[in-house]
Tab-separated table of C-alpha atoms and ligand atoms in Angstrom:
chain	number	residue	atom	x	y	z
A	727	UNK	CA	-93.877	23.483	149.912
A	728	UNK	CA	-92.606	20.242	148.447
A	729	UNK	CA	-91.735	19.120	151.983
A	730	UNK	CA	-95.282	19.871	153.160
A	731	UNK	CA	-96.807	18.006	150.202
A	732	UNK	CA	-94.626	14.973	150.843
A	733	UNK	CA	-95.400	14.999	154.556
A	734	UNK	CA	-99.149	15.164	153.940
A	735	UNK	CA	-98.933	12.378	151.353
A	736	UNK	CA	-96.939	10.140	153.724
A	737	UNK	CA	-99.461	10.592	156.488
A	738	UNK	CA	-102.598	9.525	154.652
A	739	UNK	CA	-104.451	7.409	157.185
A	740	UNK	CA	-106.962	8.032	159.876
A	741	UNK	CA	-105.104	10.888	161.501
A	742	UNK	CA	-104.544	13.594	158.911
A	743	UNK	CA	-102.462	15.847	161.107
A	744	UNK	CA	-100.635	14.612	164.157
A	745	UNK	CA	-98.009	16.394	166.220
A	746	UNK	CA	-95.162	14.942	164.207
A	747	UNK	CA	-96.698	15.913	160.878
A	748	UNK	CA	-97.402	19.386	162.186
A	749	UNK	CA	-93.736	19.710	163.170
A	750	UNK	CA	-92.593	18.496	159.784
A	751	UNK	CA	-94.916	20.918	158.009
A	752	UNK	CA	-93.979	24.032	159.905
A	753	UNK	CA	-90.331	23.185	160.686
A	754	UNK	CA	-88.771	24.881	157.660
A	755	UNK	CA	-90.975	27.948	157.711
A	756	UNK	CA	-91.344	28.809	161.328
A	757	UNK	CA	-90.537	32.519	161.021
A	758	UNK	CA	-92.896	32.924	158.081
A	759	UNK	CA	-95.761	31.218	159.920
A	760	UNK	CA	-95.300	33.237	163.094
A	761	UNK	CA	-95.434	36.468	161.107
A	762	UNK	CA	-98.436	35.226	159.132
A	763	UNK	CA	-100.368	34.465	162.323
A	764	UNK	CA	-99.423	37.856	163.742
A	765	UNK	CA	-100.347	39.519	160.439
A	766	UNK	CA	-97.092	41.434	160.621
A	767	UNK	CA	-95.207	40.859	157.395
A	768	UNK	CA	-92.611	43.484	156.556
A	769	UNK	CA	-94.187	43.748	153.071
A	770	UNK	CA	-97.903	43.306	153.674
A	771	UNK	CA	-99.017	43.579	150.026
A	772	UNK	CA	-96.500	41.001	148.901
A	773	UNK	CA	-98.329	39.926	145.744
A	774	UNK	CA	-98.505	43.544	144.545
A	775	UNK	CA	-94.809	43.994	145.284
A	776	UNK	CA	-93.941	40.715	143.519
A	777	UNK	CA	-95.840	41.838	140.404
A	778	UNK	CA	-93.783	45.016	140.322
A	779	UNK	CA	-90.597	42.965	140.642
A	780	UNK	CA	-91.738	40.914	137.633
A	781	UNK	CA	-92.248	44.117	135.648
A	782	UNK	CA	-88.759	45.333	136.512
A	783	UNK	CA	-87.381	41.899	135.610
A	784	UNK	CA	-89.001	42.080	132.163
A	785	UNK	CA	-87.774	45.603	131.460
A	786	UNK	CA	-84.239	44.661	132.472
A	787	UNK	CA	-84.333	41.474	130.377
A	788	UNK	CA	-84.249	43.677	127.261
A	789	UNK	CA	-80.663	44.707	128.098
A	790	UNK	CA	-78.377	42.911	125.646
A	791	UNK	CA	-75.059	44.586	126.515
A	792	UNK	CA	-72.114	43.031	128.286
A	793	UNK	CA	-69.860	40.042	127.782
A	794	UNK	CA	-69.821	36.701	129.593
A	795	UNK	CA	-66.489	36.091	131.424
A	796	UNK	CA	-64.383	33.693	129.383
A	797	UNK	CA	-61.108	33.324	131.262
A	798	UNK	CA	-62.166	29.809	132.289
A	799	UNK	CA	-64.463	27.428	130.347
A	800	UNK	CA	-66.749	26.910	133.381
A	801	UNK	CA	-67.848	30.549	133.122
A	802	UNK	CA	-67.681	30.879	129.339
A	803	UNK	CA	-70.244	28.072	128.889
A	804	UNK	CA	-73.157	30.123	130.257
A	805	UNK	CA	-75.710	31.576	127.855
A	806	UNK	CA	-75.881	35.388	127.879
A	807	UNK	CA	-79.665	35.069	128.035
A	808	UNK	CA	-79.719	33.599	131.526
A	809	UNK	CA	-81.399	35.986	133.927
A	810	UNK	CA	-82.857	35.330	137.356
A	811	UNK	CA	-83.885	37.282	140.435
A	812	UNK	CA	-84.899	35.859	143.803
A	813	UNK	CA	-85.777	37.702	146.943
A	814	UNK	CA	-86.397	36.641	150.494
A	815	UNK	CA	-87.736	39.034	153.101
A	816	UNK	CA	-86.559	39.146	156.697
A	817	UNK	CA	-89.743	37.319	157.629
A	818	UNK	CA	-89.328	34.627	155.015
A	819	UNK	CA	-91.624	35.723	152.178
A	820	UNK	CA	-90.133	34.555	148.881
A	821	UNK	CA	-90.382	35.527	145.253
A	822	UNK	CA	-88.415	34.295	142.248
A	823	UNK	CA	-88.535	35.131	138.588
A	824	UNK	CA	-86.488	33.720	135.687
A	825	UNK	CA	-83.564	31.309	135.900
A	826	UNK	CA	-83.488	31.043	139.656
A	827	UNK	CA	-82.890	27.311	140.085
A	828	UNK	CA	-79.731	27.052	138.011
A	829	UNK	CA	-76.510	26.745	140.055
A	830	UNK	CA	-73.657	29.205	139.481
A	831	UNK	CA	-70.454	29.949	141.390
A	832	UNK	CA	-70.380	32.671	143.999
A	833	UNK	CA	-66.950	33.889	142.844
A	834	UNK	CA	-66.386	37.265	144.496
A	835	UNK	CA	-69.808	37.200	146.159
A	836	UNK	CA	-68.150	34.868	148.644
A	837	UNK	CA	-65.872	37.667	149.870
A	838	UNK	CA	-68.415	39.295	152.217
A	839	UNK	CA	-69.310	35.850	153.564
A	840	UNK	CA	-65.653	35.030	154.266
A	841	UNK	CA	-65.212	38.322	156.032
A	842	UNK	CA	-68.424	37.921	158.045
A	843	UNK	CA	-67.351	34.468	159.189
A	844	UNK	CA	-63.859	35.692	160.124
A	845	UNK	CA	-65.279	38.526	162.270
A	846	UNK	CA	-67.923	36.249	163.777
A	847	UNK	CA	-65.179	33.800	164.777
A	848	UNK	CA	-62.812	36.333	166.300
A	849	UNK	CA	-63.477	40.070	166.374
A	850	UNK	CA	-63.276	43.257	164.364
A	851	UNK	CA	-60.022	44.472	165.839
A	852	UNK	CA	-58.156	41.254	165.185
A	853	UNK	CA	-59.382	40.917	161.592
A	854	UNK	CA	-58.593	44.544	160.830
A	855	UNK	CA	-55.117	44.256	162.237
A	856	UNK	CA	-54.477	42.336	158.974
A	857	UNK	CA	-56.747	44.085	156.478
A	858	UNK	CA	-57.931	47.673	155.919
A	859	UNK	CA	-61.440	49.040	155.461
A	860	UNK	CA	-60.865	51.674	152.781
A	861	UNK	CA	-61.997	51.419	149.135
A	862	UNK	CA	-58.877	50.890	147.021
A	863	UNK	CA	-59.988	52.894	143.982
A	864	UNK	CA	-58.186	50.191	141.982
A	865	UNK	CA	-59.209	47.062	140.107
A	866	UNK	CA	-60.067	44.091	142.337
A	867	UNK	CA	-56.997	42.055	141.400
A	868	UNK	CA	-54.327	44.741	141.456
A	869	UNK	CA	-51.014	44.015	143.131
A	870	UNK	CA	-51.334	46.759	145.684
A	871	UNK	CA	-51.374	47.200	149.460
A	872	UNK	CA	-52.211	50.251	151.562
A	873	UNK	CA	-49.736	52.515	153.331
A	874	UNK	CA	-49.454	50.082	156.233
A	875	UNK	CA	-48.756	47.235	153.818
A	876	UNK	CA	-52.156	45.681	154.464
A	877	UNK	CA	-54.709	44.728	151.783
A	878	UNK	CA	-57.006	47.717	151.207
A	879	UNK	CA	-60.188	45.889	152.254
A	880	UNK	CA	-61.712	42.379	152.390
A	881	UNK	CA	-63.691	42.848	149.149
A	882	UNK	CA	-60.628	42.883	146.853
A	883	UNK	CA	-58.619	39.755	146.042
A	884	UNK	CA	-55.666	40.554	148.321
A	885	UNK	CA	-58.024	41.088	151.265
A	886	UNK	CA	-60.016	37.942	150.567
A	887	UNK	CA	-56.860	35.810	150.191
A	888	UNK	CA	-55.662	37.118	153.524
A	889	UNK	CA	-59.019	36.509	155.200
A	890	UNK	CA	-58.833	32.904	153.953
A	891	UNK	CA	-55.826	32.456	156.235
A	892	UNK	CA	-57.771	33.774	159.262
A	893	UNK	CA	-60.692	31.330	159.089
A	894	UNK	CA	-60.246	28.275	161.358
A	895	UNK	CA	-56.455	28.736	161.353
A	896	UNK	CA	-55.716	25.576	163.326
A	897	UNK	CA	-57.878	23.215	161.263
A	898	UNK	CA	-56.664	21.096	158.365
A	899	UNK	CA	-57.745	21.783	154.765
A	900	UNK	CA	-60.717	19.405	154.731
A	901	UNK	CA	-62.013	20.644	158.076
A	902	UNK	CA	-61.778	24.256	156.913
A	903	UNK	CA	-63.760	23.523	153.776
A	904	UNK	CA	-66.455	21.580	155.647
A	905	UNK	CA	-66.675	24.287	158.290
A	906	UNK	CA	-67.161	27.016	155.687
A	907	UNK	CA	-69.726	24.994	153.749
A	908	UNK	CA	-71.716	24.306	156.919
A	909	UNK	CA	-71.656	27.982	157.728
A	910	UNK	CA	-72.937	29.126	154.334
A	911	UNK	CA	-75.567	26.385	154.310
A	912	UNK	CA	-76.849	27.781	157.593
A	913	UNK	CA	-76.954	31.238	156.029
A	914	UNK	CA	-78.906	29.766	153.101
A	915	UNK	CA	-81.422	28.070	155.406
A	916	UNK	CA	-80.050	24.648	154.285
A	917	UNK	CA	-81.054	25.342	150.684
A	918	UNK	CA	-78.799	24.591	147.711
A	919	UNK	CA	-75.081	25.158	148.306
A	920	UNK	CA	-72.738	23.145	146.083
A	921	UNK	CA	-69.147	23.117	144.879
A	922	UNK	CA	-67.783	23.132	141.341
A	923	UNK	CA	-64.539	21.177	141.367
A	924	UNK	CA	-63.977	22.018	137.682
A	925	UNK	CA	-64.150	25.739	138.480
A	926	UNK	CA	-61.775	25.254	141.409
A	927	UNK	CA	-59.221	23.476	139.187
A	928	UNK	CA	-59.509	26.128	136.481
A	929	UNK	CA	-59.203	28.994	138.959
A	930	UNK	CA	-55.999	27.424	140.272
A	931	UNK	CA	-54.576	26.854	136.799
A	932	UNK	CA	-55.307	30.383	135.591
A	933	UNK	CA	-54.720	32.151	138.910
A	934	UNK	CA	-51.249	33.617	138.211
A	935	UNK	CA	-52.331	37.067	139.324
A	936	UNK	CA	-53.650	35.703	142.605
A	937	UNK	CA	-50.394	33.788	143.143
A	938	UNK	CA	-48.511	37.036	142.483
A	939	UNK	CA	-50.691	38.830	145.063
A	940	UNK	CA	-50.056	35.971	147.503
A	941	UNK	CA	-46.278	36.140	147.084
A	942	UNK	CA	-46.305	39.918	147.332
A	943	UNK	CA	-48.235	39.726	150.627
A	944	UNK	CA	-45.904	37.019	151.861
A	945	UNK	CA	-42.906	39.237	151.128
A	946	UNK	CA	-44.599	42.091	153.022
A	947	UNK	CA	-45.362	39.764	155.964
A	948	UNK	CA	-49.108	40.322	155.722
A	949	UNK	CA	-50.133	36.833	156.836
A	950	UNK	CA	-50.611	35.882	160.497
A	951	UNK	CA	-47.846	33.820	162.147
A	952	UNK	CA	-47.987	30.179	161.119
A	953	UNK	CA	-50.220	30.753	158.075
A	954	UNK	CA	-49.230	29.134	154.798
A	955	UNK	CA	-49.729	31.439	151.827
A	956	UNK	CA	-50.289	28.635	149.280
A	957	UNK	CA	-52.881	27.012	151.565
A	958	UNK	CA	-54.658	30.362	151.900
A	959	UNK	CA	-54.731	30.748	148.107
A	960	UNK	CA	-56.007	27.212	147.673
A	961	UNK	CA	-58.801	27.869	150.162
A	962	UNK	CA	-59.643	31.150	148.392
A	963	UNK	CA	-59.988	29.319	145.035
A	964	UNK	CA	-62.237	26.742	146.704
A	965	UNK	CA	-64.457	29.428	148.185
A	966	UNK	CA	-64.857	31.200	144.818
A	967	UNK	CA	-66.057	27.851	143.428
A	968	UNK	CA	-68.928	27.405	145.872
A	969	UNK	CA	-72.221	27.206	144.023
A	970	UNK	CA	-75.617	28.643	144.892
A	971	UNK	CA	-78.816	29.366	143.005
A	972	UNK	CA	-80.631	32.694	142.995
A	973	UNK	CA	-83.096	31.132	145.421
A	974	UNK	CA	-80.541	29.956	147.998
A	975	UNK	CA	-78.392	33.073	147.491
A	976	UNK	CA	-81.349	35.291	148.305
A	977	UNK	CA	-81.696	33.542	151.677
A	978	UNK	CA	-78.001	34.228	152.380
A	979	UNK	CA	-78.566	37.879	151.561
A	980	UNK	CA	-81.690	37.870	153.737
A	981	UNK	CA	-79.669	36.515	156.673
A	982	UNK	CA	-77.479	39.615	156.337
A	983	UNK	CA	-80.560	41.841	155.962
A	984	UNK	CA	-81.943	40.259	159.121
A	985	UNK	CA	-78.919	41.058	161.299
A	986	UNK	CA	-77.441	37.541	161.128
A	987	UNK	CA	-80.554	35.434	161.836
A	988	UNK	CA	-81.632	33.201	158.960
A	989	UNK	CA	-85.253	34.140	158.182
A	990	UNK	CA	-86.113	30.609	157.095
A	991	UNK	CA	-84.854	28.676	160.102
A	992	UNK	CA	-84.791	31.403	162.742
A	993	UNK	CA	-81.230	30.368	163.630
A	994	UNK	CA	-78.647	33.012	164.550
A	995	UNK	CA	-75.804	32.352	162.141
A	996	UNK	CA	-73.687	35.501	162.412
A	997	UNK	CA	-73.082	37.985	165.181
A	998	UNK	CA	-74.639	41.433	164.836
A	999	UNK	CA	-71.144	42.926	164.788
A	1000	UNK	CA	-70.057	40.708	161.890
A	1001	UNK	CA	-73.155	41.648	159.897
A	1002	UNK	CA	-72.837	45.370	160.548
A	1003	UNK	CA	-69.188	45.383	159.454
A	1004	UNK	CA	-69.936	43.301	156.393
A	1005	UNK	CA	-72.766	45.538	155.220
A	1006	UNK	CA	-70.628	48.636	155.741
A	1007	UNK	CA	-67.833	47.217	153.597
A	1008	UNK	CA	-70.218	45.941	150.922
A	1009	UNK	CA	-71.677	49.443	150.789
A	1010	UNK	CA	-68.335	51.173	150.288
A	1011	UNK	CA	-66.275	48.544	148.420
A	1012	UNK	CA	-68.585	45.788	147.104
A	1013	UNK	CA	-68.956	46.662	143.442
A	1014	UNK	CA	-65.385	47.052	142.184
A	1015	UNK	CA	-64.760	50.428	140.533
A	1016	UNK	CA	-68.502	51.057	140.521
A	1017	UNK	CA	-68.758	51.080	144.331
A	1018	UNK	CA	-68.993	54.874	144.628
A	1019	UNK	CA	-71.650	55.082	141.939
A	1020	UNK	CA	-73.553	52.200	143.484
A	1021	UNK	CA	-73.515	53.900	146.891
A	1022	UNK	CA	-74.675	57.111	145.214
A	1023	UNK	CA	-77.401	55.787	142.917
A	1024	UNK	CA	-78.602	52.679	144.737
A	1025	UNK	CA	-77.494	53.404	148.301
A	1026	UNK	CA	-77.528	49.771	149.409
A	1027	UNK	CA	-74.851	47.223	150.327
A	1028	UNK	CA	-74.128	44.813	147.484
A	1029	UNK	CA	-71.411	42.501	146.197
A	1030	UNK	CA	-70.864	41.308	142.672
A	1031	UNK	CA	-68.986	38.332	141.239
A	1032	UNK	CA	-67.492	37.520	137.868
A	1033	UNK	CA	-70.127	34.786	137.365
A	1034	UNK	CA	-72.704	37.569	136.913
A	1035	UNK	CA	-74.119	37.372	140.426
A	1036	UNK	CA	-75.080	40.356	142.566
A	1037	UNK	CA	-75.900	39.844	146.220
A	1038	UNK	CA	-77.992	42.815	147.313
A	1039	UNK	CA	-79.077	43.557	150.868
A	1040	UNK	CA	-81.931	45.842	151.865
A	1041	UNK	CA	-81.290	46.028	155.615
A	1042	UNK	CA	-84.267	45.051	157.773
A	1043	UNK	CA	-86.330	44.304	154.668
A	1044	UNK	CA	-84.949	41.623	152.341
A	1045	UNK	CA	-82.079	39.959	150.583
A	1046	UNK	CA	-81.886	39.704	146.805
A	1047	UNK	CA	-79.760	37.569	144.504
A	1048	UNK	CA	-79.609	38.646	140.858
A	1049	UNK	CA	-77.792	36.555	138.284
A	1050	UNK	CA	-77.081	37.177	134.647
A	1051	UNK	CA	-73.671	36.292	133.161
A	1052	UNK	CA	-72.987	39.223	130.751
A	1053	UNK	CA	-70.682	41.700	132.520
A	1054	UNK	CA	-69.968	45.380	131.906
A	1055	UNK	CA	-66.456	46.826	131.552
A	1056	UNK	CA	-65.973	47.026	135.303
A	1057	UNK	CA	-66.995	43.381	135.796
A	1058	UNK	CA	-70.543	43.779	137.149
A	1059	UNK	CA	-73.579	41.993	135.713
A	1060	UNK	CA	-75.254	44.411	133.283
A	1061	UNK	CA	-78.753	43.197	134.070
A	1062	UNK	CA	-77.977	42.948	137.778
A	1063	UNK	CA	-76.931	46.606	137.962
A	1064	UNK	CA	-79.979	47.719	135.972
A	1065	UNK	CA	-82.232	45.754	138.263
A	1066	UNK	CA	-80.767	47.400	141.385
A	1067	UNK	CA	-81.163	50.848	139.845
A	1068	UNK	CA	-84.739	50.223	138.714
A	1069	UNK	CA	-85.689	48.784	142.093
A	1070	UNK	CA	-84.490	51.879	143.903
A	1071	UNK	CA	-86.011	54.262	141.378
A	1072	UNK	CA	-89.447	52.797	142.187
A	1073	UNK	CA	-89.153	52.007	145.889
A	1074	UNK	CA	-87.686	54.055	148.713
A	1075	UNK	CA	-84.948	51.560	149.539
A	1076	UNK	CA	-81.967	53.905	149.049
A	1077	UNK	CA	-80.223	54.499	152.356
A	1078	UNK	CA	-81.158	58.169	152.193
A	1079	UNK	CA	-84.637	57.881	150.700
A	1080	UNK	CA	-86.173	58.039	154.132
A	1081	UNK	CA	-84.988	61.465	155.151
A	1082	UNK	CA	-87.753	63.670	156.427
A	1083	UNK	CA	-89.473	65.903	153.877
A	1084	UNK	CA	-88.176	63.836	151.009
A	1085	UNK	CA	-89.948	63.295	147.728
A	1086	UNK	CA	-92.187	60.321	148.185
A	1087	UNK	CA	-91.473	57.040	146.428
A	1088	UNK	CA	-93.433	53.867	146.937
A	1089	UNK	CA	-92.828	52.259	150.305
A	1090	UNK	CA	-93.958	48.635	150.302
A	1091	UNK	CA	-93.056	48.226	153.995
A	1092	UNK	CA	-95.566	47.736	156.755
A	1093	UNK	CA	-96.616	50.911	158.478
A	1094	UNK	CA	-97.025	50.525	162.182
A	1095	UNK	CA	-100.793	50.464	162.643
A	1096	UNK	CA	-100.779	52.189	166.039
A	1097	UNK	CA	-98.581	55.066	164.876
A	1098	UNK	CA	-100.683	55.540	161.793
A	1099	UNK	CA	-103.929	55.589	163.752
A	1100	UNK	CA	-102.483	58.092	166.155
A	1101	UNK	CA	-101.382	60.359	163.305
A	1102	UNK	CA	-104.785	60.132	161.589
A	1103	UNK	CA	-106.534	60.975	164.836
A	1104	UNK	CA	-104.238	63.947	165.555
A	1105	UNK	CA	-104.594	65.315	162.047
A	1106	UNK	CA	-108.353	64.978	161.969
A	1107	UNK	CA	-108.752	66.527	165.381
A	1108	UNK	CA	-106.504	69.490	164.501
A	1109	UNK	CA	-108.390	69.980	161.218
A	1110	UNK	CA	-111.775	69.722	162.957
A	1111	UNK	CA	-110.856	72.231	165.648
A	1112	UNK	CA	-109.068	74.622	163.294
A	1113	UNK	CA	-105.700	74.227	165.019
A	1114	UNK	CA	-103.351	75.606	162.350
A	1115	UNK	CA	-100.268	75.594	164.539
A	1116	UNK	CA	-100.743	71.901	165.399
A	1117	UNK	CA	-101.077	71.105	161.690
A	1118	UNK	CA	-97.938	73.118	160.883
A	1119	UNK	CA	-96.118	71.178	163.580
A	1120	UNK	CA	-97.229	67.859	162.052
A	1121	UNK	CA	-96.157	68.972	158.570
A	1122	UNK	CA	-92.766	70.037	159.890
A	1123	UNK	CA	-92.236	66.720	161.617
A	1124	UNK	CA	-93.000	65.046	158.258
A	1125	UNK	CA	-96.350	63.511	159.156
A	1126	UNK	CA	-98.094	62.545	155.921
A	1127	UNK	CA	-100.758	65.277	155.704
A	1128	UNK	CA	-102.783	63.200	153.239
A	1129	UNK	CA	-103.429	60.339	155.640
A	1130	UNK	CA	-106.963	59.056	155.219
A	1131	UNK	CA	-109.435	57.893	157.845
A	1132	UNK	CA	-111.767	54.880	157.585
A	1133	UNK	CA	-113.977	56.844	155.160
A	1134	UNK	CA	-111.009	57.954	153.028
A	1135	UNK	CA	-111.320	61.509	154.349
A	1136	UNK	CA	-108.184	63.611	154.698
A	1137	UNK	CA	-107.567	66.521	157.048
A	1138	UNK	CA	-108.417	68.817	154.149
A	1139	UNK	CA	-111.841	67.209	153.740
A	1140	UNK	CA	-112.549	67.722	157.438
A	1141	UNK	CA	-111.324	71.310	157.515
A	1142	UNK	CA	-113.263	72.203	154.384
A	1143	UNK	CA	-116.439	70.568	155.690
A	1144	UNK	CA	-116.193	72.471	158.959
A	1145	UNK	CA	-115.399	75.629	157.057
A	1146	UNK	CA	-118.423	75.445	154.806
A	1147	UNK	CA	-120.914	74.650	157.503
A	1148	UNK	CA	-120.549	76.821	160.522
A	1149	UNK	CA	-117.016	77.265	161.630
A	1150	UNK	CA	-115.506	80.084	159.552
A	1151	UNK	CA	-114.996	82.074	162.693
A	1152	UNK	CA	-112.880	79.336	164.319
A	1153	UNK	CA	-110.095	79.668	161.796
A	1154	UNK	CA	-110.865	76.766	159.468
A	1155	UNK	CA	-110.327	78.916	156.423
A	1156	UNK	CA	-106.735	79.288	157.521
A	1157	UNK	CA	-106.455	75.529	157.949
A	1158	UNK	CA	-107.780	74.948	154.443
A	1159	UNK	CA	-105.290	77.468	153.054
A	1160	UNK	CA	-102.432	75.886	154.948
A	1161	UNK	CA	-103.299	72.399	153.699
A	1162	UNK	CA	-103.611	73.699	150.149
A	1163	UNK	CA	-100.174	75.307	150.396
A	1164	UNK	CA	-98.899	71.940	151.476
A	1165	UNK	CA	-100.440	70.417	148.326
A	1166	UNK	CA	-98.720	73.047	146.189
A	1167	UNK	CA	-95.373	72.247	147.808
A	1168	UNK	CA	-95.751	68.574	146.984
A	1169	UNK	CA	-96.725	69.366	143.410
A	1170	UNK	CA	-93.529	71.336	142.968
A	1171	UNK	CA	-91.414	68.560	144.460
A	1172	UNK	CA	-92.758	65.698	142.390
A	1173	UNK	CA	-95.446	65.803	139.720
A	1174	UNK	CA	-95.772	61.997	139.804
A	1175	UNK	CA	-96.867	61.795	143.429
A	1176	UNK	CA	-100.523	61.103	144.175
A	1177	UNK	CA	-101.870	64.485	145.196
A	1178	UNK	CA	-104.241	65.265	148.042
A	1179	UNK	CA	-107.809	66.130	146.946
A	1180	UNK	CA	-108.430	69.570	145.477
A	1181	UNK	CA	-110.675	71.994	147.291
A	1182	UNK	CA	-113.268	72.235	144.506
A	1183	UNK	CA	-113.610	68.422	144.491
A	1184	UNK	CA	-114.247	68.571	148.193
A	1185	UNK	CA	-116.816	71.335	147.798
A	1186	UNK	CA	-118.641	69.108	145.345
A	1187	UNK	CA	-118.669	66.287	147.826
A	1188	UNK	CA	-120.201	68.157	150.735
B	1765	LIG	O1	-59.949	35.811	142.035
B	1765	LIG	C1	-60.417	35.774	140.924
B	1765	LIG	O2	-59.852	36.276	140.004
B	1765	LIG	C2	-61.792	35.193	140.673
B	1765	LIG	N1	-61.893	33.852	140.838
B	1765	LIG	C3	-62.804	35.926	141.487
B	1765	LIG	C4	-63.241	36.904	140.581
B	1765	LIG	C5	-64.374	37.767	140.854
B	1765	LIG	O3	-65.520	37.385	140.975
B	1765	LIG	C6	-64.014	39.186	140.741
B	1765	LIG	N2	-63.675	39.694	141.964
B	1765	LIG	N3	-63.601	40.613	142.563
């Protein structure tokens, strides 16, 4: 927006909008504008959704548990009250609440990015000839390898240190760093990506455990031929010290949610294969010893870091970056975890929320207009003509039986209206009964769900 304002200000003269100005205005938001013109946003009621996010943010803010990491002064300095959430949809809609402009280090949130870049550069088979894909069931910095003497997965320290040696193996140290920074900037749509040299120095000074892991892997010949273990460690410490804000981090997450194409610039940054692998590993191994519970309760790929960051991906919908420094015993941000849980308790974002015949939660996503119209038409026609078996078929294939037409009438309204006028003999009574049974079923499944209209209300209306 700032860019647009500046561009308009610079161009004050006779021509208010020339080709160049138009380019400058739309350049950074091309995906968003295309979707806006097509009226096809993934979350059409974005302001309603954003208000709900603000409510969740406020509820979660009340959480006072957890402890800010203090093994280095650069982390210990952060106030426990800091709390920010930013989201970016796959079509570039943005929302931020709280401390979303303050830079913090990615720390372990860089691990999925390292892995994604390594796979993008080479391929899955090559990367996984050096590192496993199984959750370790151990703490992230344990001195442990799997049965083949490989790091358990790329989301624990051993795996990430090893992956550091796979990225741009022939380049020198400076080139590697620049290359990685360019890559993550592309993922962040050229928004804020910085580097904390103080954090890097502290990580190196206090990184005895990581050195021990490095030497252990060297002894077990884990590194590729020609790789230098100390260089790999040094690069790993640098990568942990890369800074983002919630805002820029949410764009990175959105690039993953969008299959590797940055939703702000429209540029393909990562291959589809790299993104798919990364999301799978985030899902199974991204949250330390909480990964199983996260997969169970939240059902979404995520990665946390000791700075209090959580990078959350809702595939095909949006990326989220939460940040609040106080950590729980496992090392995850207390507020970040609560936010993820609250989000999924309100919206049907859990990987398995969309199974057929499931209890309904709110779905903020766009419904395909054509499909919906077709379903409304089919339902209304079956209700009008008393076709019970067609209606049963729709219910069994999880069509929403409460779909409303342009006058807010449901199939039950239509069937009841036909029933009460002249069509008893055509079986409408049976249709009404069937639709009422359907109502009863929903009531038993979830009392909170908005119920279809009751028959006596309908009688009153006709
Ligand atoms: O390697 C370390 O110990 C830290 N710099 C990274 C820590 C972190 O975020 C926890 N990781 N899984």
